[in-house]
Every structure is written in structure tokens, then in C-alpha cells.
Coordinates of N, CA and C in Angstrom, one line a residue:
X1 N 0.8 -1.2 0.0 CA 0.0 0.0 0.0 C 0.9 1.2 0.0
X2 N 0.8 2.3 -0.9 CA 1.7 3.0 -1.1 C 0.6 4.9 -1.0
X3 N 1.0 5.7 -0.2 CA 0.2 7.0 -0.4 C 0.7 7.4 -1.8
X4 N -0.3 8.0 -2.2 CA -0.4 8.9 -3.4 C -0.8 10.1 -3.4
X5 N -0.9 11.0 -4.5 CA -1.4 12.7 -4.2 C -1.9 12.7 -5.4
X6 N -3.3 13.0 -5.6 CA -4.0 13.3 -6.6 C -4.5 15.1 -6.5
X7 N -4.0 15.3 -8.3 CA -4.2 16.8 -8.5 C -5.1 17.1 -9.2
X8 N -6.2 17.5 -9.1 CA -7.8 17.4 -10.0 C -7.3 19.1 -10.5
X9 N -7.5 19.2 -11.4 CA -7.3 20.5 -12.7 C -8.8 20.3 -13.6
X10 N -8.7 21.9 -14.1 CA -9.9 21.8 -14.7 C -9.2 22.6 -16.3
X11 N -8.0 22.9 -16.3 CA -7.5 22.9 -17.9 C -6.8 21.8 -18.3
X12 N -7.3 21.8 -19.6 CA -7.4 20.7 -20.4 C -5.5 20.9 -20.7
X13 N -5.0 22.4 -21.1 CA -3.8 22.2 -21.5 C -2.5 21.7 -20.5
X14 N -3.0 22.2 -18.8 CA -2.1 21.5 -18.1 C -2.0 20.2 -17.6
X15 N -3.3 19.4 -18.2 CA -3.3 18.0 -18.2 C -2.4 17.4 -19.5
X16 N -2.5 18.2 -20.7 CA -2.4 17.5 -21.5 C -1.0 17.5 -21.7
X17 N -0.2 19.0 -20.6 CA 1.2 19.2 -20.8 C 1.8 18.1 -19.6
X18 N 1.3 17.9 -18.8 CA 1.6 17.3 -17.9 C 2.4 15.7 -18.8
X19 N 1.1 15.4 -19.2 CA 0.9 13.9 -19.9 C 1.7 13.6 -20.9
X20 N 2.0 14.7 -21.8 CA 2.8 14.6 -23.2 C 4.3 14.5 -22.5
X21 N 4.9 15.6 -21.5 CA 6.3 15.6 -21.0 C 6.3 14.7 -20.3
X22 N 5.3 14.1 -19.7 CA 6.0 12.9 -18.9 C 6.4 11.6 -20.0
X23 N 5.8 11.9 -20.9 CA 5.8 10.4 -21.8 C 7.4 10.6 -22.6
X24 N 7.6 11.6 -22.6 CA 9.0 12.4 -23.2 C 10.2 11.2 -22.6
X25 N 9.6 11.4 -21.3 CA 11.0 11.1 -19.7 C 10.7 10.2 -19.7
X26 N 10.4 8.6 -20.1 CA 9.8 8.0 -19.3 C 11.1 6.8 -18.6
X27 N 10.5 6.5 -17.5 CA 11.9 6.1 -16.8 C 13.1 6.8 -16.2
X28 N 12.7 8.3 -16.2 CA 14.1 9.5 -15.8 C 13.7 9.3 -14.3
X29 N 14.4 8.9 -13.5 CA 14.3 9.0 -11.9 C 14.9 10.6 -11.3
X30 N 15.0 11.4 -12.2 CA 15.1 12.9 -11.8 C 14.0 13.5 -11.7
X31 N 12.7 12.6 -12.1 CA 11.4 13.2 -12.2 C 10.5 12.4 -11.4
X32 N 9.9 13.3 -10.8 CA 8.7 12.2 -10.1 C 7.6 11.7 -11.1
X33 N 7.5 10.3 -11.2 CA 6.6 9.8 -12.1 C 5.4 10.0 -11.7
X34 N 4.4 10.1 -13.0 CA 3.3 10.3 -13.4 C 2.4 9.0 -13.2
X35 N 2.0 8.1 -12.2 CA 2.0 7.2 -12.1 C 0.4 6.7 -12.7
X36 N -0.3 7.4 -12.8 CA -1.5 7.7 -13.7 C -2.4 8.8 -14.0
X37 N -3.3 9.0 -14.7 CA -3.8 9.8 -14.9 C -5.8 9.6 -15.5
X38 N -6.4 10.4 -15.4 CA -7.5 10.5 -16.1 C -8.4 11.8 -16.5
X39 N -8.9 11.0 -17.5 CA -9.9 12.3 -18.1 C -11.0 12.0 -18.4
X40 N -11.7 13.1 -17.8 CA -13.6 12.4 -18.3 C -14.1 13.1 -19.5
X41 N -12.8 13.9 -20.1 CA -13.5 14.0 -21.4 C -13.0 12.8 -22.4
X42 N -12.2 12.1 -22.3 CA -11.9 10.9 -23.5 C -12.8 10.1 -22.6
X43 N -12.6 8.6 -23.6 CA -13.5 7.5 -23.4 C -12.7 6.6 -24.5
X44 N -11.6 6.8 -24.6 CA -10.7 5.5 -25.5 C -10.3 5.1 -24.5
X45 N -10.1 5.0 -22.7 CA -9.4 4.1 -21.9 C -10.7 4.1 -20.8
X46 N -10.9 2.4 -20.8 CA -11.8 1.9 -20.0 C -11.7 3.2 -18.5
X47 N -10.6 3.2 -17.7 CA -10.6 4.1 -16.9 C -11.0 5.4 -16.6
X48 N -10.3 6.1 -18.0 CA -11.0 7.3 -18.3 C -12.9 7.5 -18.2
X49 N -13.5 6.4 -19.0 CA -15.0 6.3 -18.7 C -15.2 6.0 -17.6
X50 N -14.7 5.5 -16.2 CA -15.0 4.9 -14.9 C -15.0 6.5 -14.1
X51 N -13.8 7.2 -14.4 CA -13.9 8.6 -13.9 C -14.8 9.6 -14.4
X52 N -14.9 9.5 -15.2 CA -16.1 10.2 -16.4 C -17.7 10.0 -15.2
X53 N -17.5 8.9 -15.3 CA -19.2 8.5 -14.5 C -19.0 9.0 -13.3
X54 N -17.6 8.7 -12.0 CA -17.8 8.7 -11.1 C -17.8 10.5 -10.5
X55 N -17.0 11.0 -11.6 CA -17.3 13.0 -11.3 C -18.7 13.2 -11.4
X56 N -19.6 12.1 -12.0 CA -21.2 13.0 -12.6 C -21.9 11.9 -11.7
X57 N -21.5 11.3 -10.5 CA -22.4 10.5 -9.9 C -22.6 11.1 -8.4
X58 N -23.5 11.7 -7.8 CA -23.8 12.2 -6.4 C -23.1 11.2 -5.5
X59 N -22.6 9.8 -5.2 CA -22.2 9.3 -4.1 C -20.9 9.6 -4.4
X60 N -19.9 10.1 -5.6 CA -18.4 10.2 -5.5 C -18.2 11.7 -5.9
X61 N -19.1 12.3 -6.5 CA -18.2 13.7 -6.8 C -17.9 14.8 -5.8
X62 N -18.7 14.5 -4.6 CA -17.7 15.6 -3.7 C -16.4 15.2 -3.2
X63 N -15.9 15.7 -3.3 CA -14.4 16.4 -2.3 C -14.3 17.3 -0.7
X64 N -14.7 16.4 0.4 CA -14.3 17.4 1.5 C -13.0 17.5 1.9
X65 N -13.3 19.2 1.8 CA -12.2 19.8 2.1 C -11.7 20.3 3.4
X66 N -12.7 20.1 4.0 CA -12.4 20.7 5.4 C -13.0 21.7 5.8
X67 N -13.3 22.4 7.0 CA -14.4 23.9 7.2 C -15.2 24.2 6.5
X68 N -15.8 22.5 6.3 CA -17.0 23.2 5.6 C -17.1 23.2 4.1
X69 N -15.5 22.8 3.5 CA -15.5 23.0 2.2 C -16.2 22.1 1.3
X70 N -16.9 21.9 0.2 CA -16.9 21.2 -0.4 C -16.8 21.5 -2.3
X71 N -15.9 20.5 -2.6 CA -15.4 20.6 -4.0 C -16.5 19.6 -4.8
X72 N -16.9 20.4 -6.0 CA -17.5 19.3 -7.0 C -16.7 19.2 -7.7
X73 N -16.4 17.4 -7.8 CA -15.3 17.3 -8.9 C -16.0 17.3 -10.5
X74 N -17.2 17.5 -11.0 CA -17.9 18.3 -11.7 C -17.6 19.1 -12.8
X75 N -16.9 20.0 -12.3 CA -15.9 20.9 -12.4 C -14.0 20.4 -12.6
X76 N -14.1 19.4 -11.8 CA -12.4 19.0 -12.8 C -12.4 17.9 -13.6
X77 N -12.7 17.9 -14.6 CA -12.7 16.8 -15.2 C -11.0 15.5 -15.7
X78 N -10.1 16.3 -15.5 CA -8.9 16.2 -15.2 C -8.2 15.9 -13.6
X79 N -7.4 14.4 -13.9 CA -6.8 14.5 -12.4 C -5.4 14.1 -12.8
X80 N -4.4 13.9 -12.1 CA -3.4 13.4 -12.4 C -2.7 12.6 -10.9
X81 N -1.6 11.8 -10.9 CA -1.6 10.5 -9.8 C -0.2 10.7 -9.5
X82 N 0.3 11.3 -8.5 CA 2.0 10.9 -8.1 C 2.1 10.7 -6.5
X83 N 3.2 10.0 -6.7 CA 3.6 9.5 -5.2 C 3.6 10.6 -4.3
X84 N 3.0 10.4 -3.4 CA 2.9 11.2 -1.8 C 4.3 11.8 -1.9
X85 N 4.8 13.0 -1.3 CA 6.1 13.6 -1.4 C 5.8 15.1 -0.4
X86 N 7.1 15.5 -0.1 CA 7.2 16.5 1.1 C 8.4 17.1 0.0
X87 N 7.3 18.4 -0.4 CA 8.2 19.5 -0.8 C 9.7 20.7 -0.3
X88 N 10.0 20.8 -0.8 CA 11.3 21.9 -0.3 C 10.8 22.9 0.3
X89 N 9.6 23.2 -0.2 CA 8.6 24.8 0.4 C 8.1 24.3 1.7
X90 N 7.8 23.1 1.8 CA 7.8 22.3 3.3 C 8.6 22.4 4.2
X91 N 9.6 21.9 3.6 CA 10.6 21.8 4.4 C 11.4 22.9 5.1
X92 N 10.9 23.9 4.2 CA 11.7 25.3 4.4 C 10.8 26.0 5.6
X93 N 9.2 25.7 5.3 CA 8.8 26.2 6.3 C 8.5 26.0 7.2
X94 N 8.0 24.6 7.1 CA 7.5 24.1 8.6 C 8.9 23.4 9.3
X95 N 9.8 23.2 8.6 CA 10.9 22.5 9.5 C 12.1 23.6 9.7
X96 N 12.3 24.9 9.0 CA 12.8 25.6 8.9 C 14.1 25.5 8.2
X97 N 14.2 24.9 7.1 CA 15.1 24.7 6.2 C 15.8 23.5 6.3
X98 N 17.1 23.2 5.5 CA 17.8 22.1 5.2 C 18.8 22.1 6.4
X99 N 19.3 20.9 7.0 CA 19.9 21.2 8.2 C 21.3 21.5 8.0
X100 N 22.0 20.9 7.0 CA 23.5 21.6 6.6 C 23.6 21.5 5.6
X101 N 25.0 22.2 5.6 CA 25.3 22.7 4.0 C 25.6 21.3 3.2
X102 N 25.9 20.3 3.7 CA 25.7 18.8 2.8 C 24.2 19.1 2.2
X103 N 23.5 19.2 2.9 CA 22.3 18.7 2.3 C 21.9 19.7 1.2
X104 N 22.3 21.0 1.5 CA 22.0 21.8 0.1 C 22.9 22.0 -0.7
X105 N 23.8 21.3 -1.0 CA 24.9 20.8 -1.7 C 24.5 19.7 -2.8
X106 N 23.5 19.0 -2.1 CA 22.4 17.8 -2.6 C 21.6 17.8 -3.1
X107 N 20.7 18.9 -2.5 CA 19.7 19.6 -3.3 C 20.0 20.0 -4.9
X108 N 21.1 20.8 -4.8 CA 21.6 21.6 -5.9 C 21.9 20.6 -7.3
X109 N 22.7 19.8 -6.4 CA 22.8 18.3 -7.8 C 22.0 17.8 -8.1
X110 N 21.2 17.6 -7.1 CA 20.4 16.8 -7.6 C 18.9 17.8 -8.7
X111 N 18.7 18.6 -8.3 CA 17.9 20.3 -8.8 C 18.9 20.3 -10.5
X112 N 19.6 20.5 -10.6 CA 20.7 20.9 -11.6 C 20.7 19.0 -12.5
X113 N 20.9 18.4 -12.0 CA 20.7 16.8 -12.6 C 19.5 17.0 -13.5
X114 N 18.4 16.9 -12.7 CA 17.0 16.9 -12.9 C 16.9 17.6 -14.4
X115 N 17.0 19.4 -13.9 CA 16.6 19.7 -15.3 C 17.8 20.0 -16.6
X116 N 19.2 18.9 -15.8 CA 20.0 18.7 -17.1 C 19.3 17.5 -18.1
X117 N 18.5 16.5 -17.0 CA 17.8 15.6 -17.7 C 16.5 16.2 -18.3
X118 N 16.3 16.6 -18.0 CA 14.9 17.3 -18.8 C 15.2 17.8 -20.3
X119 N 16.2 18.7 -20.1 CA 16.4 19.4 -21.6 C 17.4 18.5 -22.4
X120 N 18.1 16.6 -22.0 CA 18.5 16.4 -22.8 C 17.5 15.1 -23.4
X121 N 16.1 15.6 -22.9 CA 15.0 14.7 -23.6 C 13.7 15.9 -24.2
X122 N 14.4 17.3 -24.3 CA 14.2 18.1 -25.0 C 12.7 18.8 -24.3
X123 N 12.9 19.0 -22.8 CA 11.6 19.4 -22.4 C 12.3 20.4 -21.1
X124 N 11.7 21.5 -21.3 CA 11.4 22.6 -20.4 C 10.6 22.4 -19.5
X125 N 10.6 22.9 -17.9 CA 10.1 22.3 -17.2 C 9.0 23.6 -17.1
X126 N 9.5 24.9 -17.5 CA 8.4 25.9 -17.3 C 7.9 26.7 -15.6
X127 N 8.1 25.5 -14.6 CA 7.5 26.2 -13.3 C 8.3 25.7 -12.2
X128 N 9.4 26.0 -12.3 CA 10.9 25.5 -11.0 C 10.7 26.5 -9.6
X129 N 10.0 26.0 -9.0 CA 10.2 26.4 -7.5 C 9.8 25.6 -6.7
X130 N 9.7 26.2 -5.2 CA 10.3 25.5 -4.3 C 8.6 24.6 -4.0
X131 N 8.1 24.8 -4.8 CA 6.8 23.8 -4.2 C 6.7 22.6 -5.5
X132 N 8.0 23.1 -6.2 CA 7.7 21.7 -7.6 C 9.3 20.8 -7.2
X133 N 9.8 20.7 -5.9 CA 11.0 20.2 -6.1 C 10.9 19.4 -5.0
X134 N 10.8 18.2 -4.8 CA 10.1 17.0 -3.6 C 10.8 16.0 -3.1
X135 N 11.1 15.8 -2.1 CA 11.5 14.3 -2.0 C 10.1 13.2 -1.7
X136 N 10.1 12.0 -2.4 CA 8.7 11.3 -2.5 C 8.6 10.2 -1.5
X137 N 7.8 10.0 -0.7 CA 7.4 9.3 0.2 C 7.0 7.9 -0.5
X138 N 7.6 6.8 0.0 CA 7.8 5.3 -0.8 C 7.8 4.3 0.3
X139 N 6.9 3.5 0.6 CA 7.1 2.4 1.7 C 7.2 3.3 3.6
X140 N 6.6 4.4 3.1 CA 6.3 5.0 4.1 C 7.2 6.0 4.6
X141 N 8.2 5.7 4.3 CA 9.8 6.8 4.4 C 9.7 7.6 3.4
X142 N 10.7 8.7 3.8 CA 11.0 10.0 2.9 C 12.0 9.6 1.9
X143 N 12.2 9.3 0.6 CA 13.4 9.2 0.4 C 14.2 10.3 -0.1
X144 N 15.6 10.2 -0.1 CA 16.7 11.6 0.4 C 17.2 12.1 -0.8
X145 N 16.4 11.5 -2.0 CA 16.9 12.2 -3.5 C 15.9 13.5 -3.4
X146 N 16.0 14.3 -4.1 CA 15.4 15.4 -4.1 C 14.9 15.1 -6.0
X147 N 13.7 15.4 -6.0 CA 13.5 15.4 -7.4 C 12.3 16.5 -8.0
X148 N 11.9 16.8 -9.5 CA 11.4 17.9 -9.8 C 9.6 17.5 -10.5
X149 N 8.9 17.8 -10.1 CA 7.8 17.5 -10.3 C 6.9 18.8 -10.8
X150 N 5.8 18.3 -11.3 CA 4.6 19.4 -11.8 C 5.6 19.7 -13.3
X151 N 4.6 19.0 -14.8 CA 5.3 19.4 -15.5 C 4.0 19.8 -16.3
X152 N 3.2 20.5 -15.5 CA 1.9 21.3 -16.5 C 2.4 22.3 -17.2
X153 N 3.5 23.4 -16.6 CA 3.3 24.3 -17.5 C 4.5 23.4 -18.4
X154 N 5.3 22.7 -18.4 CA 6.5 21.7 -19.5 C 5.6 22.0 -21.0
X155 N 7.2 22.3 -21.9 CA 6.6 22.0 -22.6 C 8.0 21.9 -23.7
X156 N 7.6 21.4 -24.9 CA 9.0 20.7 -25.4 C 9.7 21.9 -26.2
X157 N 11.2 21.4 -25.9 CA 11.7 22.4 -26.7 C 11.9 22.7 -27.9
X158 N 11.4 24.0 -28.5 CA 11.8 24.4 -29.9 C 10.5 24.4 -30.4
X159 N 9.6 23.3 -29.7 CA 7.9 23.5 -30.5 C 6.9 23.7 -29.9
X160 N 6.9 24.7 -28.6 CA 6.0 25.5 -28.0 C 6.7 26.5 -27.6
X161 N 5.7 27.6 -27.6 CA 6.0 29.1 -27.4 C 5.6 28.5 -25.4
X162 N 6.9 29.2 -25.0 CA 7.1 29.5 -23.3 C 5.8 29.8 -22.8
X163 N 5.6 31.5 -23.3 CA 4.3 32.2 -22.9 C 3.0 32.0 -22.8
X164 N 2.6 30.8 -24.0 CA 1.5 30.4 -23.8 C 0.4 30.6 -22.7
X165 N -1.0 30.7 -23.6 CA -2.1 31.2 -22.4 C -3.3 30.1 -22.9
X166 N -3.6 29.6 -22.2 CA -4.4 28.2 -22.1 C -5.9 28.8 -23.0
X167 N -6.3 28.2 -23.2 CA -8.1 28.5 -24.1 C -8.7 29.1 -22.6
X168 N -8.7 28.7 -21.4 CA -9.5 29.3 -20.7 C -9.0 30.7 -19.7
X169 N -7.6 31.2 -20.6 CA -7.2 32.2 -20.3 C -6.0 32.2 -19.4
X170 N -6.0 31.3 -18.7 CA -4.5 30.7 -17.8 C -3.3 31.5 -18.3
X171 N -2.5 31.7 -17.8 CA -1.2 31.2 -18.5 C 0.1 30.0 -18.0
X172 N 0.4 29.6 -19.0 CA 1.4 28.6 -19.0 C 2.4 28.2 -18.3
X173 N 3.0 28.9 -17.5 CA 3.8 29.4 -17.0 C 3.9 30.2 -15.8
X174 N 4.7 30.0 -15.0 CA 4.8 30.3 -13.7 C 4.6 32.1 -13.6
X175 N 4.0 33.2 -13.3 CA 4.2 34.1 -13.4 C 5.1 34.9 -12.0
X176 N 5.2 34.3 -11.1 CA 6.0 34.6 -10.1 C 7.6 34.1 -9.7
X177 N 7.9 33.1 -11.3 CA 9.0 32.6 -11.7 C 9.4 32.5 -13.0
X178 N 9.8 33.2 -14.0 CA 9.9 33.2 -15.2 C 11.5 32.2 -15.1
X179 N 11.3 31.1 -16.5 CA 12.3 30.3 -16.2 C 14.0 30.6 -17.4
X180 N 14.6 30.8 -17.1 CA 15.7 31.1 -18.2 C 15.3 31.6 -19.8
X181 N 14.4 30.4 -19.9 CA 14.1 30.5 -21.5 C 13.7 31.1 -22.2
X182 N 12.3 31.5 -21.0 CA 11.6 33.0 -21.6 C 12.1 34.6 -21.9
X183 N 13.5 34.6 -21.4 CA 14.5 35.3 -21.4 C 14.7 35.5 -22.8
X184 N 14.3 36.4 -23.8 CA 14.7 36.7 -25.2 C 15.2 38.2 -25.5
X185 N 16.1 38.0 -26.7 CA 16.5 39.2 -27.0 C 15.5 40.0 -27.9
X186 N 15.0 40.6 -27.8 CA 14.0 41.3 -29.3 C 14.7 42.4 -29.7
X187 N 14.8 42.1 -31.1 CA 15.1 43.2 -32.4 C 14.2 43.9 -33.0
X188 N 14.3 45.2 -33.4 CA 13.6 45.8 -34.1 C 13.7 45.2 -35.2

């Protein structure tokens, strides 16, 4: 029995960027795997139609949230599936950072590995900070690799524009982190 973290999204394009860059990687242990996924708008994978019914059926589509909250999953037709994991934005804040300089020494390689591996499978990761960079919980332990996760705004290199803005107005890309790439010279 293994925890998981499920991310219910309601754009279509960070599911679908999610899904395309992972397929890019597959087997890159610098990336937290995509361990499954679904959509209730297709109906080519038996699954896909199981989740389809179970967002439009009153005994599964709420989500409590807590105080009171409740989520219609209704509204996400998109979910996506990765291993349980305790982010760096975690760690930074509730434990108050890394405890020595080994360890962020470790982070760095391993952070710097990650998206050497990304771009030499030709994919930009688009949204690098400290809540996309995880060590993942496996057999109930933390394990001490540090790796890079959330690859909705990803997108491959050379045949998507960075900036991109989703059909439902989103944008693509981290706006409180712009990543190297988007960095252009313009000419008159």
C-alpha cells in the first residue's frame, strides 16, 4: 500500500502538458513519475469512462475539504496521480530549512541533474520552485533524493511558445517565476 497525491485540474492544456512531458521522460528517476492519470473528457481508456461516471455521480463527486468545504469534482474533469512527497517549500517552512550545508549541496545536484535531464529529452520544465522540487514518500519513508515534479506548464523544446495562455485564459507558465528560457533578445 503506497500513499499517493491526486491533483484534479480543470484545464485541459495542463493536463495535457503534464501527460505529453512525462511520456517524453519516461523512466528519468530525476522526475517524479506520473503514475497515472485520467480524463472524463476521453473514453478511448476503459478508466477514463470509470472517472467520467464517477465526477457525474452524487455518491463520488464531492471532495471534502475541510471547514466546511466542499469541491464538485464536476468541475475537474482532469486528475493526475504521483507519489505522496514533502516539498522543499515544506521543508523550508514548517521544519525551517535544510539542516547543513551537505544537504544543500544535494539539493543543488540533484535540482541541476533533474533539469540537465529534462532538456536532454528536449523538455522545459516551465515552473521551477520550491513547491515543484520533492523528495517522495515510498514504503512510508521520505526518500533523500530530491527530485522535480509538476510538469503542466512543460513544454517541449523548440515546439511551444514558453508564454503560452491556455483556451481558458490561464497562463502557461509560472508568473511569479519566469524560467531562463523566456528570457529573449528582441530586435527591431
Amino acid at each position: 500500500q503506497q500513499r499517493v497525491v491526486l491533483t484534479f485540474t480543470q484545464d485541459s492544456m495542463e493536463y495535457e502538458n503534464e501527460v505529453s512531458c512525462q511520456a517524453l521522460i519516461p523512466g528519468d528517476d530525476a522526475v517524479s513519475p506520473l503514475l497515472d492519470h485520467y480524463s472524463a473528457t476521453k473514453v478511448d481508456r476503459q478508466m477514463d469512462k470509470r472517472y467520467r461516471t464517477d465526477t457525474n455521480d452524487e455518491r463520488f463527486n464531492k471532495l471534502f475539504a475541510g471547514r466546511g468545504r466542499v469541491i464538485q469534482l464536476q468541475g475537474f474533469p482532469f486528475a493526475l496521480v504521483h507519489h505522496a512527497a514533502e516539498s522543499l517549500d515544506q521543508v523550508l517552512s514548517i521544519y525551517g530549512g535544510l539542516n547543513a550545508s551537505a544537504e544543500v549541496k544535494e539539493l543543488s545536484r540533484n535540482v541541476g541533474a533533474a533539469l540537465s535531464s529534462l532538456h536532454k529529452h528536449g523538455v522545459i520544465h516551465g515552473n521551477l520552485s520550491t513547491k515543484n522540487i520533492v523528495r517522495e514518500r515510498r514504503g512510508g519513508s521520505i526518500c533523500s533524493k530530491w527530485m522535480l515534479r509538476d510538469l503542466t506548464f512543460g513544454c517541449k523544446d523548440g515546439n511551444d511558445f514558453l508564454g503560452r495562455i491556455s483556451p481558458s485564459g490561464k497562463p502557461l507558465f509560472s508568473t511569479g517565476t519566469l524560467p531562463p528560457e523566456m528570457f529573449v533578445q528582441l530586435s527591431s
